Amino acid sequence: MRPFIARLARQTGQSGWVANTASGLSIAIEGNADLQQQFLYRLNNDAPPLAVIASQTISQQPLAHFSDFQIKASAVDGSKSAFVLPDIAICPDCLSDMLNPQSRFYRYPFTSCSQCGPRYSIMLSQPYDRERTTMAGFKYCADCEHEYQAADNRRFHAQTIVCSHCGPALQLLDHEGNTLTENDILLAAGDYLRAGKILAVKGIGGFQLLADATNQEAIERLRIRKHRPQKPFALMVADLAAAQALCFINDLEQQALSSYAAPIVLLKRRSGTPIADTVAPESDLLGVMLAYSPLHHLLLHDVGAPLVATSGNRHNEPICINNDQAFEQLTGIADYFLMHNRPILRPLDDSIVRLIGDNITVLRRARGYVPTPITLKSALPDMLAVGGQLKNTVAVSHGKQILLSQHLGDLDSAATQQQFDATIVDLHGFYQIEPIKIMHDLHRDYASSHSAERLAHVNPPLKTAAVQHHYAHILSCMAEHNLEPPLLGIAWDGSGLGSDNTLWGGEFLRLHAKGFQRYGHFRPFALPGGYKAIQEPRRTALGMLYEILADRAFDRNGLGFSEPELQLLRSALSKHINCPRTTSVGRIFDAVSSLLGLCQINNYEGQAAMALENCAAKASQSGAFYDFQITDTEPLIIDWQLMLEQLLDDIQHLSTPIIADKFHNTLAEILLTVAKRAGEKSVVLSGGCFQNALLVEKILSRLKTAGFTVVCHEKIPPNDGGLALGQLYATKYIG
């Protein structure tokens, strides 16, 4: 904004100054009154694409007789602004410079200007100036300083400006730590990729593991080394044309791909592409992103093929952000290391989005989106929310803003828990927030809940408050869209602890000004083996069969159990040993996927459900659905027995895609029926099940036709990545 304002002042004949402050931007203009109005109009209507003017205060001051217009040094005192730019993909002008042999930025992998480049990943503190970033150690050369001072140059006051004479430099190492002194490091790295080698590359928000996506053997080797047998890998391509050669892309998906955030976009793949089968086995979707940093563009230019680009980390651990850490943890996975000497302060995974309904929906919110705040209508006190156990994010509230951290991952490993703790400290310090309360999930055994209790214990004035998991899901969507109750919230996911201390996951909640009422839920069923049933959909299938068939369920063993396993499961179910009961729609997806023979063992979270959606998408859409019953009780109970009996019968004579489609239709019909009975015209959908685009489309079609207003997630993930936001929003209603 500062370079834009300086140019605007000169164009409208204004003298004065502009300065960054900790809480925003201050401007003083002095000149012709009519031209001042023109300045204000253009300030609000012609600002740079990423600029957001959240609020504006104008006051008249005595004449100061400024001699010119200047960009003044930033003021660092005062409360910190909640508006900090995320990391921005390279702009077309910088890309052109980098590929132009006549430019001094030719093939320089850290080229940027005031419109692009790293931001949040390198900021030590606010306000945003070079000396408060990890660029502080790189002093301008004469040419860069000249461009930095030139008002007509797009690098005017670009805090990240550097060139090959004064900026960060690359280093290429082999797996033994030997520095390779190639004439052209980038060309050598490209040669290694073309030869089927795996490279650990230091990107914007951390290390990535890159491999030639057309090389089957290289991808198989990467899977073995990373202990990732089947979960799809993301792809990085050079440009939009390369993405279109691999996938079908509509206008909204194209906008997301080409945006400054440059996320991974889940797209329907084309057949007959050169992409190795092992990149995304048994999936009709590919996760594709465009090259977003100068380094990525140069590598893709040299390799001439799409690259697998996956997080540079060990299984279930945070991505590596510094060179020593990467070499220690990724040796044994990567053959070579392409590093540089610009420090990264925060680990930021690549964000993931998908077209769901008529909107691009964020499924993993990190680089490119964080730390953009969610702005509320009314202020909240300064608080901290620690989210859940899986797909964890944490959040702080500050005035009308809620600041949600980047995706941190599952809190099952000590390394991720350490990153979780570090992120809380970082948020407090970066925004100078001292919370008065910590919000957490109702489940006391979550690592995040333990952390909340620990923080409160060492800071005695701090209080903690628990928020029910599915209530937080609905509230996260409400906060994103600034909604108020009353409304009907539908929360369908894997599971979360309910208010009655059982596992919920198929919930219809009526929200009111003082909290929520559990209006309805699916009929509970057993999960044989507890957590093991999440890993093995066949166990969930057996649990549902046992619910309606009792011992006769063991007469239908098409689920791949051995005889000794069946005997143990029979004993566990009959004696209720480690067989918690749940209402989870996510687990129902698992069970149906198992019964249809699509997935018996989950190699990664959501595999069975994704296989079922993928299968249903192959069917001709008929609208047929299975029968179900709803009890006339409080809360309502949706009985799925008729559905399951009819589905089992269909397995004998209908194709798998038709059955999968009928199952999706049945869930949509159930939701419509309950919504009609509840009588609320506004319906909010949240929870991991609503990452299923086919399910959401069927639901939206039915509900909108019936006159309902339906609100889904867009900027905040529907999965557990949004829980921290909902936990903070809960304080509006439950104190």
XYZ file of C-alpha atoms in Angstrom:
735
model
C 0.000 0.000 0.000
C 2.766 2.485 0.830
C 4.289 2.587 -2.686
C 0.778 2.847 -4.176
C -0.129 5.741 -1.847
C 3.135 7.577 -2.564
C 2.512 7.398 -6.313
C -1.137 8.387 -5.849
C -0.143 11.441 -3.792
C 2.230 12.613 -6.495
C -0.379 12.053 -9.222
C -2.915 14.169 -7.292
C -0.479 16.896 -6.281
C -0.451 16.088 -2.567
C 2.462 16.597 -0.198
C 2.744 14.818 3.153
C 3.681 11.310 4.214
C 2.585 7.688 4.695
C 3.848 5.360 7.438
C 3.299 1.844 8.676
C 2.216 1.610 12.278
C 1.719 -1.452 14.416
C -2.062 -1.112 14.087
C -2.365 -0.091 10.434
C -1.434 2.657 7.999
C -1.277 6.431 8.691
C -1.409 9.003 5.883
C -1.103 12.803 5.874
C -1.959 14.720 2.682
C -1.827 18.441 2.072
C -2.915 20.101 -1.174
C -5.832 21.157 -3.354
C -9.161 20.127 -1.748
C -10.713 18.820 -4.993
C -7.621 16.753 -5.701
C -7.755 15.450 -2.131
C -11.228 14.061 -2.854
C -9.802 12.423 -5.961
C -7.019 10.957 -3.801
C -9.573 9.502 -1.366
C -11.721 8.085 -4.159
C -8.768 6.368 -5.809
C -7.447 5.183 -2.440
C -10.664 3.227 -1.950
C -11.246 2.129 -5.536
C -7.836 1.643 -7.174
C -5.837 0.027 -4.372
C -3.590 -2.965 -5.167
C -5.415 -6.292 -5.680
C -4.522 -7.750 -2.274
C -5.281 -4.586 -0.298
C -8.233 -4.569 2.093
C -9.292 -1.330 3.786
C -11.078 -2.664 6.849
C -11.799 0.736 8.354
C -10.898 4.328 7.615
C -10.877 7.451 9.791
C -10.381 10.934 8.305
C -9.574 14.070 10.318
C -8.561 17.624 9.444
C -5.289 19.010 10.797
C -3.606 22.451 10.723
C -1.380 23.045 7.686
C 2.117 21.638 8.111
C 3.551 22.992 4.813
C 5.110 19.706 3.738
C 7.692 20.166 0.970
C 7.033 16.818 -0.760
C 5.485 13.377 -0.157
C 7.551 10.802 1.691
C 7.349 7.250 2.972
C 8.295 7.681 6.609
C 9.926 5.139 8.881
C 7.457 2.761 10.501
C 6.179 3.289 14.029
C 6.538 0.083 16.027
C 4.666 1.087 19.183
C 1.000 0.424 19.879
C -1.335 -2.535 19.505
C -0.585 -4.891 16.636
C -2.702 -5.057 13.505
C -4.610 -8.238 12.756
C -4.102 -7.620 9.041
C -0.896 -9.208 7.815
C -0.474 -10.421 4.270
C 0.058 -14.119 3.604
C 2.823 -15.322 1.323
C 2.070 -14.267 -2.250
C 2.771 -16.249 -5.431
C 5.206 -14.720 -7.914
C 3.560 -12.112 -10.152
C 3.662 -12.275 -13.996
C 6.056 -9.314 -14.201
C 8.643 -10.915 -11.919
C 8.260 -14.214 -13.765
C 8.912 -12.368 -17.036
C 12.028 -10.733 -15.568
C 13.306 -14.069 -14.325
C 12.968 -15.719 -17.740
C 14.402 -12.743 -19.661
C 18.133 -13.145 -20.475
C 18.418 -9.337 -20.667
C 17.130 -8.809 -17.114
C 19.425 -8.585 -14.098
C 16.980 -10.980 -12.420
C 17.453 -13.662 -15.109
C 17.185 -17.123 -13.502
C 17.457 -15.622 -10.026
C 15.285 -17.854 -7.778
C 14.396 -15.185 -5.179
C 12.994 -12.506 -7.486
C 10.068 -10.463 -6.089
C 8.502 -7.008 -6.045
C 5.971 -5.056 -3.982
C 3.165 -7.199 -5.490
C 4.551 -10.655 -4.697
C 6.877 -12.738 -2.582
C 7.072 -14.165 0.928
C 5.401 -12.286 3.782
C 4.084 -14.122 6.851
C 6.642 -16.947 6.619
C 9.529 -14.479 7.077
C 8.042 -11.827 9.423
C 9.622 -11.537 12.854
C 7.231 -8.864 14.088
C 4.976 -6.035 12.969
C 4.869 -3.659 11.189
C 6.123 -5.163 7.927
C 9.568 -3.756 7.142
C 12.712 -5.492 5.971
C 14.488 -5.108 9.322
C 11.699 -7.101 10.997
C 11.920 -10.010 8.538
C 14.460 -12.728 7.841
C 15.584 -10.562 4.890
C 17.321 -8.243 7.357
C 20.638 -10.046 6.880
C 20.702 -9.285 3.149
C 21.863 -5.718 2.406
C 20.777 -4.033 -0.828
C 23.300 -3.705 -3.612
C 23.394 -0.337 -5.447
C 21.041 -1.519 -8.214
C 18.466 -2.904 -5.794
C 18.626 0.221 -3.646
C 18.057 2.368 -6.742
C 14.898 0.397 -7.634
C 13.764 0.453 -4.008
C 13.903 4.286 -4.034
C 12.404 4.796 -7.529
C 8.727 5.783 -7.191
C 7.927 4.734 -10.768
C 9.349 1.229 -10.264
C 7.225 -1.682 -9.117
C 9.999 -2.571 -6.651
C 9.585 0.832 -4.996
C 9.707 0.059 -1.269
C 9.522 -3.701 -1.958
C 10.825 -5.094 1.326
C 11.987 -8.390 -0.221
C 13.935 -6.896 -3.141
C 17.261 -8.688 -3.773
C 19.241 -9.943 -6.745
C 22.031 -12.431 -7.332
C 24.592 -9.887 -6.056
C 22.981 -9.226 -2.670
C 20.333 -11.848 -1.925
C 19.946 -15.439 -0.785
C 21.913 -18.139 -2.595
C 21.258 -21.800 -3.382
C 23.241 -24.790 -2.207
C 23.007 -28.364 -3.522
C 23.996 -31.297 -1.287
C 23.975 -35.047 -1.743
C 22.484 -37.425 0.840
C 25.821 -37.635 2.654
C 25.971 -33.871 3.151
C 28.612 -33.142 0.520
C 28.195 -29.776 -1.194
C 28.001 -30.183 -4.954
C 29.765 -27.291 -6.711
C 27.944 -27.375 -10.018
C 28.305 -24.577 -12.587
C 24.531 -24.140 -12.527
C 22.931 -25.581 -9.405
C 19.409 -25.334 -10.809
C 20.292 -27.158 -14.031
C 21.973 -29.885 -11.981
C 18.895 -30.206 -9.746
C 16.714 -30.516 -12.850
C 19.003 -33.230 -14.211
C 18.670 -35.208 -10.984
C 14.875 -34.948 -11.121
C 14.802 -36.117 -14.742
C 17.016 -39.042 -13.718
C 14.379 -40.194 -11.222
C 15.997 -38.828 -8.074
C 14.061 -37.409 -5.114
C 14.923 -33.844 -4.118
C 14.251 -32.125 -0.802
C 13.722 -28.498 -1.791
C 13.427 -25.539 0.557
C 10.304 -23.674 -0.537
C 8.379 -20.706 0.877
C 6.886 -22.272 3.995
C 9.201 -25.239 4.414
C 10.777 -28.150 2.623
C 9.053 -30.180 -0.060
C 9.962 -33.529 -1.551
C 9.971 -33.325 -5.347
C 10.053 -36.123 -7.908
C 9.238 -36.534 -11.601
C 5.505 -37.295 -11.645
C 5.839 -39.274 -14.893
C 8.427 -41.644 -13.402
C 6.637 -44.641 -11.899
C 9.751 -46.065 -10.248
C 10.651 -42.748 -8.607
C 7.156 -42.348 -7.145
C 7.139 -45.914 -5.830
C 10.507 -45.273 -4.176
C 9.163 -42.065 -2.603
C 6.141 -43.979 -1.231
C 8.344 -46.629 0.351
C 10.741 -44.125 1.888
C 7.993 -41.849 3.196
C 5.843 -44.734 4.514
C 2.915 -43.497 2.443
C 1.596 -46.537 0.578
C -1.531 -45.128 -1.094
C -2.463 -41.574 -0.092
C -2.439 -39.388 -3.231
C 0.464 -37.046 -3.865
C -0.013 -33.462 -5.008
C 1.345 -32.279 -8.340
C 3.052 -29.034 -9.258
C 2.941 -27.834 -12.856
C 4.501 -24.913 -14.685
C 1.361 -23.068 -15.768
C -2.360 -23.234 -16.380
C -1.951 -24.905 -19.773
C -0.009 -27.744 -18.134
C -2.787 -28.163 -15.539
C -5.444 -28.222 -18.278
C -3.553 -30.987 -20.063
C -3.957 -33.156 -16.953
C -7.421 -32.213 -15.643
C -10.828 -30.765 -16.458
C -10.911 -27.237 -15.026
C -13.878 -24.859 -14.797
C -13.748 -21.089 -14.258
C -13.857 -21.208 -10.442
C -11.152 -23.860 -10.276
C -9.037 -21.844 -12.706
C -9.397 -18.744 -10.543
C -8.278 -20.705 -7.476
C -5.287 -22.219 -9.291
C -4.155 -18.839 -10.616
C -4.804 -16.851 -7.426
C -2.067 -15.257 -5.327
C -2.603 -18.061 -2.769
C -1.729 -20.738 -5.375
C -3.295 -23.633 -3.414
C -3.492 -27.288 -4.338
C -6.821 -27.651 -6.167
C -8.537 -31.055 -6.317
C -9.511 -31.567 -9.959
C -11.116 -34.276 -12.071
C -8.305 -35.977 -13.955
C -8.195 -36.630 -17.676
C -7.439 -40.121 -18.942
C -4.346 -40.914 -20.966
C -1.998 -38.414 -19.291
C 1.672 -39.288 -18.656
C 1.222 -39.049 -14.868
C 2.369 -42.252 -13.140
C -0.456 -44.441 -11.817
C 1.103 -44.439 -8.359
C 0.689 -40.650 -7.950
C -3.011 -40.967 -7.038
C -3.975 -44.657 -7.150
C -7.668 -45.506 -7.589
C -8.692 -41.831 -7.579
C -10.435 -39.808 -10.260
C -9.046 -36.623 -8.690
C -5.619 -35.056 -8.880
C -4.375 -32.409 -6.486
C -2.712 -29.819 -8.704
C -0.988 -26.512 -7.948
C 0.793 -24.043 -10.167
C 4.411 -23.151 -9.457
C 4.208 -20.245 -7.020
C 7.815 -19.354 -6.229
C 10.619 -18.351 -8.593
C 12.556 -21.458 -7.563
C 9.663 -23.751 -8.471
C 9.213 -22.069 -11.850
C 12.863 -22.533 -12.733
C 12.885 -26.195 -11.702
C 9.749 -26.961 -13.716
C 11.119 -25.033 -16.683
C 14.299 -27.125 -16.592
C 12.644 -30.494 -15.944
C 9.897 -30.015 -18.533
C 7.447 -32.347 -16.757
C 4.977 -32.183 -13.841
C 6.492 -32.816 -10.427
C 5.142 -34.562 -7.377
C 5.422 -31.971 -4.595
C 4.695 -33.357 -1.152
C 5.473 -32.029 2.323
C 9.080 -32.417 3.415
C 8.511 -34.261 6.656
C 8.541 -37.635 8.298
C 5.240 -39.472 8.603
C 2.809 -37.504 10.847
C 5.382 -34.817 11.734
C 5.563 -31.099 10.853
C 7.357 -30.019 7.692
C 11.019 -29.110 8.083
C 11.857 -25.403 7.848
C 15.603 -25.145 8.438
C 18.511 -26.753 6.626
C 19.979 -28.762 9.501
C 16.566 -30.090 10.514
C 15.795 -31.106 6.919
C 19.096 -32.887 6.456
C 18.639 -34.762 9.739
C 15.030 -35.822 9.148
C 14.875 -36.259 5.385
C 18.104 -38.181 4.881
C 16.940 -41.611 3.840
C 14.013 -40.106 1.931
C 15.717 -37.561 -0.336
C 18.652 -38.283 -2.640
C 19.653 -34.616 -2.894
C 18.959 -31.396 -0.989
C 18.381 -28.044 -2.713
C 18.675 -25.466 0.066
C 19.120 -21.734 0.505
C 20.143 -19.334 3.275
C 16.948 -17.305 3.729
C 15.476 -18.416 7.079
C 11.826 -19.541 7.335
C 10.138 -18.631 10.611
C 6.894 -20.613 10.395
C 6.101 -23.988 8.837
C 3.394 -23.461 6.220
C 2.099 -26.447 4.266
C 0.530 -25.957 0.865
C -3.164 -25.154 1.205
C -5.781 -27.467 -0.344
C -9.104 -26.395 -1.870
C -11.921 -28.107 -3.740
C -14.974 -26.989 -5.668
C -17.948 -28.050 -3.519
C -21.378 -26.928 -4.631
C -20.881 -23.559 -6.277
C -17.946 -22.448 -4.139
C -14.256 -23.103 -3.767
C -13.899 -24.579 -0.274
C -10.666 -24.592 1.709
C -9.881 -28.065 3.065
C -6.423 -27.276 4.456
C -5.688 -23.653 5.301
C -2.029 -22.678 5.352
C 0.313 -20.953 2.861
C -1.435 -18.240 0.876
C -4.423 -17.921 3.239
C -2.912 -17.631 6.719
C -2.915 -15.230 8.578
C -5.893 -13.494 6.910
C -8.336 -12.879 9.805
C -12.021 -13.703 10.109
C -13.783 -10.435 10.905
C -16.826 -10.525 13.198
C -19.632 -7.999 13.596
C -18.870 -7.488 17.279
C -15.694 -7.681 19.337
C -14.661 -10.585 21.544
C -12.253 -10.393 24.489
C -8.718 -11.639 23.876
C -8.903 -15.442 24.081
C -7.116 -18.547 22.876
C -8.716 -21.662 21.364
C -6.681 -24.848 20.973
C -8.868 -26.847 18.546
C -9.083 -30.626 18.457
C -6.793 -33.624 18.072
C -6.804 -34.065 14.294
C -6.000 -31.495 11.585
C -5.264 -29.143 14.445
C -5.228 -25.385 14.241
C -5.207 -22.897 17.102
C -6.774 -19.441 17.121
C -6.789 -16.171 19.030
C -9.458 -13.475 19.166
C -8.520 -9.811 19.179
C -11.287 -7.235 18.954
C -13.454 -8.071 15.967
C -10.800 -10.307 14.449
C -10.183 -14.007 14.886
C -6.769 -15.196 13.749
C -6.619 -18.873 12.887
C -3.188 -20.483 12.711
C -1.888 -22.482 9.811
C -2.699 -26.194 9.602
C -0.547 -27.970 12.200
C -1.609 -31.593 11.656
C -2.630 -34.417 13.966
C -1.394 -34.079 17.547
C -0.357 -37.722 17.782
C 3.398 -37.131 17.611
C 5.652 -35.302 20.049
C 7.078 -33.192 17.205
C 3.634 -31.923 16.174
C 2.759 -31.174 19.797
C 5.973 -29.139 20.068
C 4.985 -27.193 16.950
C 1.514 -26.708 18.448
C 3.083 -25.180 21.593
C 5.427 -23.003 19.523
C 2.537 -21.724 17.399
C 0.601 -20.603 20.481
C 3.651 -18.674 21.706
C 4.129 -17.196 18.226
C 0.517 -15.991 17.958
C 0.668 -14.360 21.392
C 3.909 -12.576 20.603
C 3.207 -11.617 16.995
C -0.143 -9.980 17.816
C 0.741 -9.075 21.427
C -2.338 -10.801 22.812
C -2.772 -11.807 26.446
C -5.769 -14.170 26.553
C -8.132 -14.164 29.504
C -9.640 -17.577 28.686
C -8.675 -20.767 26.847
C -11.326 -22.683 24.888
C -10.895 -26.381 24.155
C -12.773 -29.495 23.070
C -15.032 -31.415 25.439
C -12.741 -34.458 25.040
C -10.307 -34.200 27.959
C -7.886 -36.758 26.482
C -7.071 -34.680 23.393
C -3.499 -33.367 23.489
C -4.929 -29.895 22.850
C -7.216 -30.160 25.895
C -4.289 -31.277 28.051
C -2.378 -28.251 26.791
C -5.238 -25.910 27.723
C -5.313 -27.248 31.270
C -1.527 -26.997 31.535
C -1.468 -23.388 30.305
C -4.201 -22.445 32.769
C -2.330 -24.157 35.597
C 0.887 -22.193 35.015
C -1.057 -18.950 34.483
C -3.534 -18.982 37.412
C -5.765 -16.065 36.272
C -6.506 -17.951 33.061
C -9.772 -19.896 32.936
C -10.637 -22.766 30.597
C -13.962 -23.657 29.004
C -14.947 -26.755 27.026
C -17.012 -26.578 23.834
C -18.793 -29.629 22.457
C -17.133 -30.820 19.244
C -20.093 -30.655 16.843
C -21.396 -27.411 18.282
C -17.944 -25.943 17.527
C -18.185 -27.281 13.960
C -21.438 -25.401 13.325
C -20.176 -22.277 15.077
C -17.060 -22.219 12.880
C -19.235 -21.951 9.775
C -21.419 -19.347 11.478
C -18.359 -17.264 12.419
C -17.042 -17.433 8.867
C -20.338 -16.052 7.523
C -21.234 -13.867 10.537
C -24.466 -15.774 11.201
C -26.584 -15.664 14.330
C -29.053 -18.239 15.706
C -31.711 -19.550 15.483
C -30.820 -22.091 12.808
C -30.435 -25.821 12.229
C -26.864 -27.071 12.190
C -25.967 -30.434 10.671
C -22.600 -31.786 11.831
C -21.512 -35.061 10.215
C -17.988 -36.329 10.768
C -15.854 -39.230 12.017
C -16.595 -38.714 15.685
C -16.387 -36.316 18.591
C -17.293 -36.576 22.243
C -20.910 -35.697 22.888
C -22.481 -33.964 25.866
C -23.674 -37.378 27.109
C -20.118 -38.769 27.018
C -20.803 -40.959 23.951
C -19.301 -40.668 20.464
C -21.374 -38.392 18.245
C -20.952 -37.842 14.526
C -24.349 -37.723 12.819
C -25.897 -34.707 14.523
C -28.774 -32.299 13.928
C -28.415 -29.371 16.334
C -30.887 -26.532 16.841
C -28.867 -23.487 17.783
C -30.328 -20.738 19.961
C -29.056 -17.700 21.836
C -27.929 -19.750 24.854
C -26.351 -22.752 23.143
C -27.823 -25.746 21.334
C -30.364 -28.543 21.542
C -29.588 -31.967 20.115
C -32.588 -32.166 17.798
C -31.746 -35.504 16.154
C -29.041 -38.061 15.440
C -28.433 -41.346 13.647
C -29.113 -44.642 15.383
C -25.984 -45.670 17.328
C -23.976 -48.771 16.473
C -20.849 -50.440 17.862
C -17.252 -49.914 16.742
C -15.512 -53.251 17.426
C -12.026 -52.500 18.650
C -12.681 -48.782 19.139
C -9.914 -46.842 17.388
C -9.051 -49.918 15.311
C -12.472 -49.671 13.654
C -11.433 -46.273 12.252
C -8.439 -47.959 10.638
C -10.476 -50.940 9.411
C -13.833 -50.054 7.790
C -14.692 -53.774 7.776
C -14.955 -53.634 11.582
C -17.473 -50.799 11.338
C -19.416 -52.789 8.746
C -19.515 -55.728 11.150
C -20.652 -53.425 13.967
C -23.593 -52.173 11.902
C -24.515 -55.676 10.789
C -24.395 -56.890 14.385
C -26.727 -54.065 15.418
C -29.526 -55.421 13.201
C -28.634 -59.131 12.803
C -26.960 -60.020 16.128
C -25.021 -63.308 15.771
C -26.320 -63.810 12.219
C -23.931 -60.997 11.223
C -21.088 -63.524 11.396
C -22.736 -65.684 8.740
C -21.962 -62.991 6.127
C -18.194 -62.826 6.210
C -17.233 -61.176 2.955
C -15.107 -58.744 4.908
C -11.837 -60.661 4.901
C -11.633 -61.672 8.580
C -9.918 -64.900 9.540
C -11.804 -67.403 11.681
C -9.816 -66.543 14.848
C -10.483 -62.836 14.237
C -14.205 -63.517 13.906
C -14.240 -65.436 17.177
C -12.576 -62.521 18.985
C -14.948 -60.013 17.413
C -17.983 -62.154 18.290
C -16.865 -62.249 21.916
C -16.133 -58.502 22.010
C -19.499 -57.541 20.514
C -21.559 -59.916 22.654
C -19.797 -58.798 25.859
C -19.515 -55.103 24.862
C -15.735 -55.174 25.332
C -13.988 -52.207 23.684
C -16.972 -51.637 21.420
C -17.933 -47.981 21.921
C -21.168 -46.930 20.276
C -21.368 -44.032 17.854
C -23.840 -42.096 15.707
C -21.121 -41.199 13.181
C -22.041 -40.664 9.534
C -18.333 -40.817 8.703
C -18.214 -44.362 10.047
C -21.390 -45.239 8.111
C -19.535 -44.187 4.957
C -16.724 -46.540 5.994
C -19.129 -49.415 6.576
C -20.882 -49.057 3.218
C -17.526 -48.764 1.436
C -16.478 -52.013 3.096
C -19.722 -53.835 2.278
C -19.349 -52.821 -1.369
C -15.806 -54.198 -1.406
C -14.230 -50.795 -2.078
C -12.021 -50.490 1.000
C -11.507 -52.833 3.952
C -8.412 -51.161 5.451
C -7.821 -47.398 5.553
C -4.232 -46.658 4.570
C -4.949 -42.974 5.177
C -7.726 -40.971 6.783
C -10.898 -40.856 4.712
C -9.765 -43.421 2.131
C -12.923 -45.551 2.354
C -15.270 -42.546 2.171
C -13.387 -41.084 -0.802
C -13.553 -44.429 -2.587
C -17.324 -44.485 -2.056
C -17.763 -40.938 -3.406
C -15.530 -41.756 -6.357
C -17.614 -44.855 -7.096
C -20.952 -43.023 -6.814
C -19.758 -40.332 -9.218
C -19.552 -42.995 -11.957
C -23.304 -43.738 -11.786
C -26.041 -42.195 -13.866
C -27.814 -39.896 -11.424
C -31.275 -41.434 -10.913
C -32.473 -39.851 -7.662
C -33.376 -43.283 -6.217
C -32.788 -43.723 -2.491
C -33.254 -46.293 0.274
C -35.961 -46.284 2.920
C -35.308 -45.082 6.451
C -37.324 -44.400 9.580
C -37.316 -41.504 12.030
C -38.526 -42.105 15.564
C -40.919 -39.604 17.102
C -38.721 -38.967 20.138
C -36.592 -36.221 21.659
C -34.064 -36.175 20.132
C -35.202 -37.719 16.864
C -33.375 -40.931 15.941
C -32.728 -41.661 12.267
C -32.918 -45.421 11.937
C -30.764 -46.675 9.061
C -31.806 -50.353 9.358
C -34.115 -50.363 6.322
C -31.428 -48.631 4.271
C -28.833 -51.229 5.202
C -31.157 -54.185 4.580
C -32.125 -52.874 1.141
C -28.507 -52.054 0.306
C -27.442 -55.608 1.181
C -30.159 -56.932 -1.083
C -29.053 -54.622 -3.914
C -25.514 -56.009 -3.746
C -26.914 -59.203 -5.268
C -28.227 -57.586 -8.455
C -27.154 -53.931 -8.899
C -23.824 -52.418 -9.916
C -21.634 -50.933 -7.208
C -21.817 -47.333 -8.572
C -25.635 -47.413 -8.559
C -25.681 -48.609 -4.933
C -23.116 -45.993 -3.912
C -25.193 -43.283 -5.597
C -28.400 -44.481 -3.881
C -26.595 -44.310 -0.548
C -25.589 -40.672 -1.160
C -29.174 -39.888 -2.207
C -30.469 -41.482 0.995
C -28.322 -39.251 3.194
C -29.549 -36.187 1.290
C -33.180 -37.306 1.730
C -32.631 -37.890 5.441
C -31.213 -34.411 5.845
C -34.102 -32.831 3.927
C -36.710 -34.744 5.943
C -35.231 -33.741 9.297
C -34.790 -30.114 8.173
C -38.481 -29.938 7.264
C -39.464 -31.298 10.664
C -37.166 -28.901 12.509
C -38.814 -25.900 10.873
C -35.745 -23.631 10.710
C -35.311 -21.971 7.329
C -31.552 -21.525 7.712
C -29.404 -24.675 7.598
C -25.647 -24.795 8.245
C -23.486 -27.752 7.170
C -20.175 -28.553 8.852
C -17.961 -31.534 9.596
C -15.592 -33.710 7.604
C -18.357 -35.506 5.683
C -19.109 -32.250 3.868
C -15.749 -32.424 2.108
C -17.649 -34.869 -0.131
C -18.622 -32.710 -3.127
C -21.164 -35.203 -4.484
C -22.992 -35.400 -1.147
C -23.078 -31.613 -0.758
C -24.386 -31.112 -4.305
C -27.243 -33.558 -3.685
C -28.086 -31.871 -0.381
C -27.977 -28.337 -1.824
C -30.236 -29.329 -4.710
C -32.897 -30.746 -2.396
C -32.773 -28.095 0.312
C -32.730 -25.093 -2.006
C -35.610 -26.504 -4.036
C -37.530 -26.836 -0.757
C -36.892 -23.169 0.078
C -34.129 -23.494 2.648
C -31.174 -21.132 2.941
C -28.102 -23.367 3.100
C -24.709 -22.152 4.295
C -21.505 -24.143 3.799
C -17.855 -23.491 4.500
C -15.688 -21.581 2.024
C -12.678 -19.908 3.676
C -12.506 -22.197 6.715
C -12.212 -26.002 6.482
C -15.389 -28.003 7.270
C -13.154 -30.595 8.943
C -11.496 -30.258 12.361
C -9.256 -27.508 11.005
C -12.090 -25.088 11.796
C -12.794 -26.179 15.386
C -10.669 -23.484 17.051
C -12.644 -20.761 15.260
C -15.925 -22.291 16.462
C -14.618 -22.606 20.017
C -13.940 -18.875 20.146
C -17.296 -17.989 18.580
C -19.000 -20.105 21.256
C -18.245 -17.450 23.869
C -20.955 -15.275 22.303
C -23.544 -17.812 23.413
C -22.211 -19.826 26.348
C -19.967 -17.219 28.005
